[in-house]
mmCIF file of C-alpha atoms in Angstrom:
data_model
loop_
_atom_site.group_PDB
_atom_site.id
_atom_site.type_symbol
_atom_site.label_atom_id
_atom_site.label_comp_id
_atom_site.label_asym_id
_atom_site.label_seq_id
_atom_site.Cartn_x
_atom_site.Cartn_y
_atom_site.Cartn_z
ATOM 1 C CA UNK A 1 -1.360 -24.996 45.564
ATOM 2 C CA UNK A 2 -4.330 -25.856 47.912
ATOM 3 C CA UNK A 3 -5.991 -23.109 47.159
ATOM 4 C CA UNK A 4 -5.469 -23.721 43.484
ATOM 5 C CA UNK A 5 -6.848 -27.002 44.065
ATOM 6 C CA UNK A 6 -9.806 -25.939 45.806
ATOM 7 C CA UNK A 7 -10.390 -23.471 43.137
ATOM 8 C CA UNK A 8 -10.673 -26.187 40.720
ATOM 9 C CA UNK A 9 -12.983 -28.576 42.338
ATOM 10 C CA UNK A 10 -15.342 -26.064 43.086
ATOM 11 C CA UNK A 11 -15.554 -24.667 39.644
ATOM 12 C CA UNK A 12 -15.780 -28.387 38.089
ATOM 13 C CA UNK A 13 -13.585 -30.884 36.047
ATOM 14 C CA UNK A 14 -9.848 -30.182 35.702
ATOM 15 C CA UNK A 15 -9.789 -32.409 32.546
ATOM 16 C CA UNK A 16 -11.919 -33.652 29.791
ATOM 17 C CA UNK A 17 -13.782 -36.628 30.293
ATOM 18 C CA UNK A 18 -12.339 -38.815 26.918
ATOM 19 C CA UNK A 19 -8.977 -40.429 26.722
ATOM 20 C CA UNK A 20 -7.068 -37.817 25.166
ATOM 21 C CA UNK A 21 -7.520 -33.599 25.122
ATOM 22 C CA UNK A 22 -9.321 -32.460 22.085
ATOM 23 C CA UNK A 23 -7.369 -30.313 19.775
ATOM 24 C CA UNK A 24 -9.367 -28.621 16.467
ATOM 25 C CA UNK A 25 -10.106 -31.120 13.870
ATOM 26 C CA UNK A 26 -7.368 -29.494 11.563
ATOM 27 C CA UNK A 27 -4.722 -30.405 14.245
ATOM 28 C CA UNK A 28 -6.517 -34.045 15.252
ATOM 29 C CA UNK A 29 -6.114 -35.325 11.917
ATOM 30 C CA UNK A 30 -2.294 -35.421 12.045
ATOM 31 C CA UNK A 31 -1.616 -36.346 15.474
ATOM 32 C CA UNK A 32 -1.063 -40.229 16.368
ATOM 33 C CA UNK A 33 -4.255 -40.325 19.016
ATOM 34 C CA UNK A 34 -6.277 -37.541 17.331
ATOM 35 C CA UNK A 35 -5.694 -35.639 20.246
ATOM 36 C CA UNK A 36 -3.214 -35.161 23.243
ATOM 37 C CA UNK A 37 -2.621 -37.718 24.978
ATOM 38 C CA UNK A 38 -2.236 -37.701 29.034
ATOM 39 C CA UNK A 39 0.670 -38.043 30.255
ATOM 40 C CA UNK A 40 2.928 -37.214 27.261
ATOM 41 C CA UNK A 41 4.825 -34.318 26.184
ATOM 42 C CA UNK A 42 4.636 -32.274 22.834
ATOM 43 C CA UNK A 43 7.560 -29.924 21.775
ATOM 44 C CA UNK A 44 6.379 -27.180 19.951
ATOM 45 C CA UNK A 45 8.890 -24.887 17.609
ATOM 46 C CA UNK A 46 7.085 -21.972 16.213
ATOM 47 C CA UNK A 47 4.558 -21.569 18.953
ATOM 48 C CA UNK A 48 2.854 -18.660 19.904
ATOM 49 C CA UNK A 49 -0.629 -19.050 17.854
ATOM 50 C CA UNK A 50 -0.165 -22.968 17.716
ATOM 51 C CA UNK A 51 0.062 -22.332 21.318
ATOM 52 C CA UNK A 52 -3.077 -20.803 21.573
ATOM 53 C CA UNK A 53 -5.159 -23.200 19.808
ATOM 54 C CA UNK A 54 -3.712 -26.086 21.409
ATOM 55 C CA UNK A 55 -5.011 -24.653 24.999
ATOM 56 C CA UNK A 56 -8.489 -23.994 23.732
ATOM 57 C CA UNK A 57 -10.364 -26.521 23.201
ATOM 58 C CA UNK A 58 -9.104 -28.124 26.191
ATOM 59 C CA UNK A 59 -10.590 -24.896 27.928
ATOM 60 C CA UNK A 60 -13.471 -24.836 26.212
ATOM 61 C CA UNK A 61 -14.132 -28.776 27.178
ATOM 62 C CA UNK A 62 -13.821 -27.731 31.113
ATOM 63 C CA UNK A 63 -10.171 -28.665 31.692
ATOM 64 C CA UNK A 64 -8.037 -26.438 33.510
ATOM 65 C CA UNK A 65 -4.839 -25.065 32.282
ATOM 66 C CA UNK A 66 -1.476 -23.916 32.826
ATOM 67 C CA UNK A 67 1.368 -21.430 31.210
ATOM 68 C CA UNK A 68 4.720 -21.239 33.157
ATOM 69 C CA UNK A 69 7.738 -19.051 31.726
ATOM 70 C CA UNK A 70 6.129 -16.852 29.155
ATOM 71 C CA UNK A 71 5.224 -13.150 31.136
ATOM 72 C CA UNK A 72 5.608 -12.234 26.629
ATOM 73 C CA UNK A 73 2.024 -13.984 26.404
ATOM 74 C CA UNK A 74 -1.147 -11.776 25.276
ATOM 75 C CA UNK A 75 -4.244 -12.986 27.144
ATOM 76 C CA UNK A 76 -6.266 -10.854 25.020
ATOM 77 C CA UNK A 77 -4.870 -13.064 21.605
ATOM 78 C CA UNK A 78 -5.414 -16.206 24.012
ATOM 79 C CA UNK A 79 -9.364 -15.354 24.557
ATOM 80 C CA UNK A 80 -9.753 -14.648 20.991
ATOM 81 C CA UNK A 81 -8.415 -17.998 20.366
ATOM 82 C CA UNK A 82 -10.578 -19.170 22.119
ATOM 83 C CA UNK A 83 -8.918 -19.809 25.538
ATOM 84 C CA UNK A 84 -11.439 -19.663 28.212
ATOM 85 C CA UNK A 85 -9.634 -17.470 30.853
ATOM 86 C CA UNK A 86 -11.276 -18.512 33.926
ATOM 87 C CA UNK A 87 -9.324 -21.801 33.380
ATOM 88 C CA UNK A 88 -6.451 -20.483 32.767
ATOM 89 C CA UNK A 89 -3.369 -20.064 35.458
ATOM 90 C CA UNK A 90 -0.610 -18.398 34.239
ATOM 91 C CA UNK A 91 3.238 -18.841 36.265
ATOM 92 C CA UNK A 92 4.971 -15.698 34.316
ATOM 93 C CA UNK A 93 8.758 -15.513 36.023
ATOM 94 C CA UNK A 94 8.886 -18.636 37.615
ATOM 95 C CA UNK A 95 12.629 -18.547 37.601
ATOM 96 C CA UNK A 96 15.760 -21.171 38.042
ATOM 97 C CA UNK A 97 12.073 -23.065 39.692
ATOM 98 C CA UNK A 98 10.330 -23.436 36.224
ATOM 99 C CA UNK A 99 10.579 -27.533 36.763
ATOM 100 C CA UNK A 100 9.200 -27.521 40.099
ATOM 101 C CA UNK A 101 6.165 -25.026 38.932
ATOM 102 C CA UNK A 102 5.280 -27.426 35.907
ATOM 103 C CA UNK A 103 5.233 -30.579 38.249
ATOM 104 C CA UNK A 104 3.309 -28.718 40.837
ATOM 105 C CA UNK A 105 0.735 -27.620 38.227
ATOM 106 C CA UNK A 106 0.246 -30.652 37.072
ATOM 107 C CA UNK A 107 -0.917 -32.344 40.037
ATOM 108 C CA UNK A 108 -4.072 -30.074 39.342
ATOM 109 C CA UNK A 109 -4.153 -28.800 35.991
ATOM 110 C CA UNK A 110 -4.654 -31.448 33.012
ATOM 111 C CA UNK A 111 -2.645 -29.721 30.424
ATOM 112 C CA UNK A 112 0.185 -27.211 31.427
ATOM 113 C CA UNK A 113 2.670 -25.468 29.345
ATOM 114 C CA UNK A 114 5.900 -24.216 29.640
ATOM 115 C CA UNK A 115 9.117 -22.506 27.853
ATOM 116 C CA UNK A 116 11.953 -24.265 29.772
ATOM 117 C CA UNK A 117 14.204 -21.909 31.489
ATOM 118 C CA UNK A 118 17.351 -23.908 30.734
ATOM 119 C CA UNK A 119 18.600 -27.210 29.907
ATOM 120 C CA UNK A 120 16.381 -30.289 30.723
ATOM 121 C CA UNK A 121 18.737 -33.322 32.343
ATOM 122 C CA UNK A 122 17.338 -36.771 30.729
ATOM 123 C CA UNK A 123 16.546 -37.799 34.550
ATOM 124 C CA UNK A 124 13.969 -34.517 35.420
ATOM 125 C CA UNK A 125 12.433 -35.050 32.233
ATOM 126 C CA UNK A 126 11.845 -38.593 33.484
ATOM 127 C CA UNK A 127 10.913 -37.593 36.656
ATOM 128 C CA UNK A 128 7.900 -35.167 34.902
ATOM 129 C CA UNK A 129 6.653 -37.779 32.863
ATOM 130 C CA UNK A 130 6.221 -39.974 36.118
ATOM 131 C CA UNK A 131 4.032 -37.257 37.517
ATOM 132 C CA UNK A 132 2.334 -36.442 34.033
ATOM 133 C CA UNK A 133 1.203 -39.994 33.554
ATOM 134 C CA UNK A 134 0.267 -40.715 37.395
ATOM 135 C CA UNK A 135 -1.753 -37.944 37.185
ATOM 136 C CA UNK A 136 -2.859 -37.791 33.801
ATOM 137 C CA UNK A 137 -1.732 -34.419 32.763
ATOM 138 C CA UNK A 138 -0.402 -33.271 29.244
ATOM 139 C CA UNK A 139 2.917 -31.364 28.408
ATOM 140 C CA UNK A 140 3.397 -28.806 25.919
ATOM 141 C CA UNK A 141 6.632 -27.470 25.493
ATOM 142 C CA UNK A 142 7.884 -24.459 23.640
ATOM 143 C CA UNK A 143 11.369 -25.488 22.507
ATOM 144 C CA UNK A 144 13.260 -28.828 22.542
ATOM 145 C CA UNK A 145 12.070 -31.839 25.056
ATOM 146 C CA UNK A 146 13.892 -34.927 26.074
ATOM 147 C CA UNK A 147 11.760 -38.223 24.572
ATOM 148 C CA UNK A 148 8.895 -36.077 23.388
ATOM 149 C CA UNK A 149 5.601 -37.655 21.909
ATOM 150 C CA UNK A 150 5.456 -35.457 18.835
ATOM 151 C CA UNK A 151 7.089 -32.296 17.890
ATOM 152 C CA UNK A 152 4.548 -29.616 16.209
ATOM 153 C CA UNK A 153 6.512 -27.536 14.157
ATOM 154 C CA UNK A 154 4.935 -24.013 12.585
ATOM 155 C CA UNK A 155 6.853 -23.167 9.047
ATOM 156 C CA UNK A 156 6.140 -21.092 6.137
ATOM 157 C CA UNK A 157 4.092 -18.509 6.957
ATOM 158 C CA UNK A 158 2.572 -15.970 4.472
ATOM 159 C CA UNK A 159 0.741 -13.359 5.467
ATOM 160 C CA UNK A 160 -2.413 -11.613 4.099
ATOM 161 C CA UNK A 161 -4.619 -8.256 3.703
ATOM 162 C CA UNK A 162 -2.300 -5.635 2.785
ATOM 163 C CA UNK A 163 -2.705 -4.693 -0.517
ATOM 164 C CA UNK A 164 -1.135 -2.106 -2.093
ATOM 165 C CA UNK A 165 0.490 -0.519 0.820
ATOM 166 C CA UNK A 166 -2.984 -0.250 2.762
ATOM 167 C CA UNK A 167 -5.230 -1.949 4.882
ATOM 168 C CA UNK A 168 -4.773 -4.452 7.959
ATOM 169 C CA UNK A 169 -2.550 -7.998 8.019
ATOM 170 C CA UNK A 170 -5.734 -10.296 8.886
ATOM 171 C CA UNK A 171 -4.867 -13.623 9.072
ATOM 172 C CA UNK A 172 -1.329 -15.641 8.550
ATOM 173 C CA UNK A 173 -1.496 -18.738 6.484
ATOM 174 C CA UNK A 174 1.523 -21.573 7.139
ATOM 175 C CA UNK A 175 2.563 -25.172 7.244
ATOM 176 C CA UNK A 176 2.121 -27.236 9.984
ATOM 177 C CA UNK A 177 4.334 -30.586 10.311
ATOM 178 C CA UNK A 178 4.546 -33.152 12.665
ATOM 179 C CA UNK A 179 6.885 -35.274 13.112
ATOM 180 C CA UNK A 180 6.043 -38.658 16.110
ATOM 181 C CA UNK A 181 7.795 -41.686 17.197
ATOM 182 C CA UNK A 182 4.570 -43.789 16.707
ATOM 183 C CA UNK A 183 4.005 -42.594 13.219
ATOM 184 C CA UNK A 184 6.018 -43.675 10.108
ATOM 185 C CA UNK A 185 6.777 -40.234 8.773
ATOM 186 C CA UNK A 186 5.705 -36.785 8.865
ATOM 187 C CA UNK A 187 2.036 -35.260 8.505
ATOM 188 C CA UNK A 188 1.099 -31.918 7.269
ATOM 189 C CA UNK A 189 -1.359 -29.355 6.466
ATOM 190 C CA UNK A 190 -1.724 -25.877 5.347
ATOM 191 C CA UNK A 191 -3.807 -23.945 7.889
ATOM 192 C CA UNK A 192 -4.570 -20.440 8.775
ATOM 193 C CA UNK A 193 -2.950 -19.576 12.171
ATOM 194 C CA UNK A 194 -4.388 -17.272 13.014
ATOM 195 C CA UNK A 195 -7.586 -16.979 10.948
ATOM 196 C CA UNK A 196 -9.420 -13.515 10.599
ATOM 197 C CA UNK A 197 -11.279 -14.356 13.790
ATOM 198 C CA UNK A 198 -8.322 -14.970 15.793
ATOM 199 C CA UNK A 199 -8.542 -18.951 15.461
ATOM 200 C CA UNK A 200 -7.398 -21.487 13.947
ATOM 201 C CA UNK A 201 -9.143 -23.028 10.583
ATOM 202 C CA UNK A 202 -8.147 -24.187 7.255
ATOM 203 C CA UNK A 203 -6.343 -22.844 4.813
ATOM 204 C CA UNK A 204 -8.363 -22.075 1.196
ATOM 205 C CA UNK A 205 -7.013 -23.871 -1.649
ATOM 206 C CA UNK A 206 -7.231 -20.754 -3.359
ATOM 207 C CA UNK A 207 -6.585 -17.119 -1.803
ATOM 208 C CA UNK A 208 -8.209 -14.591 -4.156
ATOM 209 C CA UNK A 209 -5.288 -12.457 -6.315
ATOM 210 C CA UNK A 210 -3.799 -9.303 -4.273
ATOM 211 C CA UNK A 211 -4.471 -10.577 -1.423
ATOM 212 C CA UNK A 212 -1.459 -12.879 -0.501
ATOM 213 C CA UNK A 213 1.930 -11.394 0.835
ATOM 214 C CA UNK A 214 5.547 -12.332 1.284
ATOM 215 C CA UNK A 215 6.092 -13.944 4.629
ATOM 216 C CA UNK A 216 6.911 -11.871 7.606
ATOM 217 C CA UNK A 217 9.113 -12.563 10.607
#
């Protein structure tokens, strides 16, 4: 972890210099703070290129971050997100330790997430958010989290390019919702995740005829 930390300094800020981590504007608009806020936690349920998104503008602002418990994760997708990889520490197997890797990270990192290996007790998730708000760091959580500060869920996806049985899939359109304690009821939007380029934009209000698929998976 001190060499971690040293790695950090010397390649410049750990976290971005405003009051919350940027997310893209599609995403800001339905969050409480417009952003992610240190020293909360977001559980995320239909992840993967949410996932993705979420890390990179955070990257891309300078601020270091962290993946613990997901060896399934395709650094490759990640960059094309837009995840800068030199910022980027990734904690594959961590094991039965996954708790104690996400609290160490976070003493460097400003925005670290994780796929919990287990159950969470009420009392570690306390614990965490002691250490996430002393040290200003940001939780995002693949799955179910004790007290979290919004849940991000991914729904409805519909897929696109195939048309009559040729050609590629190039970019999955769906719904995202979230749901927050500090917000009177759920926001939404229709987004493509991913886009054709790999990231994350808006949906068109109107997807040209042939063009639009069934959902997969």
């Amino acid at each position: 972890m001190r060499q971690l930390r040293a790695q950090v300094e010397e390649k410049g800020e750990r976290r971005a210099p405003s009051r919350v981590f940027a997310v893209p504007r599609e995403v800001a608009g339905l969050l409480p703070d417009a952003g992610l806020r240190p020293g909360a936690a977001y559980a995320l349920a239909g992840a993967g290129a949410l996932l993705h998104a979420l890390l990179a503008e955070p990257s891309r602002a300078g601020t270091w971050c962290g993946v613990v418990g997901m060896p399934e994760m395709g650094v490759e997708a990640a960059q094309q997100a837009g995840v800068v990889l030199d910022r980027l520490v990734l904690v594959p197997e961590p094991g039965r330790r996954w708790l104690s890797a996400v609290a160490a990270l976070a003493e460097v990192l400003g925005v670290v997430a994780v796929r919990p290996g287990g159950a969470v007790a009420p009392a570690d998730a306390a614990r965490l958010a002691s250490r996430l708000r002393d040290r200003e760091a940001t939780l995002l959580v693949v799955g179910e989290w004790p007290r979290a500060e919004a849940v991000l869920r991914v729904e409805e996806p519909l897929w696109s390019g195939v048309g009559d049985g040729y050609g590629n899939l190039t970019q999955r359109e769906v719904t995202l919702t979230i749901t927050s304690k500090r917000m009177p009821r759920p926001r939404s939007a229709r987004l493509l995740l991913p886009g054709p380029d790999g990231q994350l934009s808006q949906a068109p209000s109107v997807v040209p005829a042939g063009r639009r698929l069934r959902a997969v998976g």
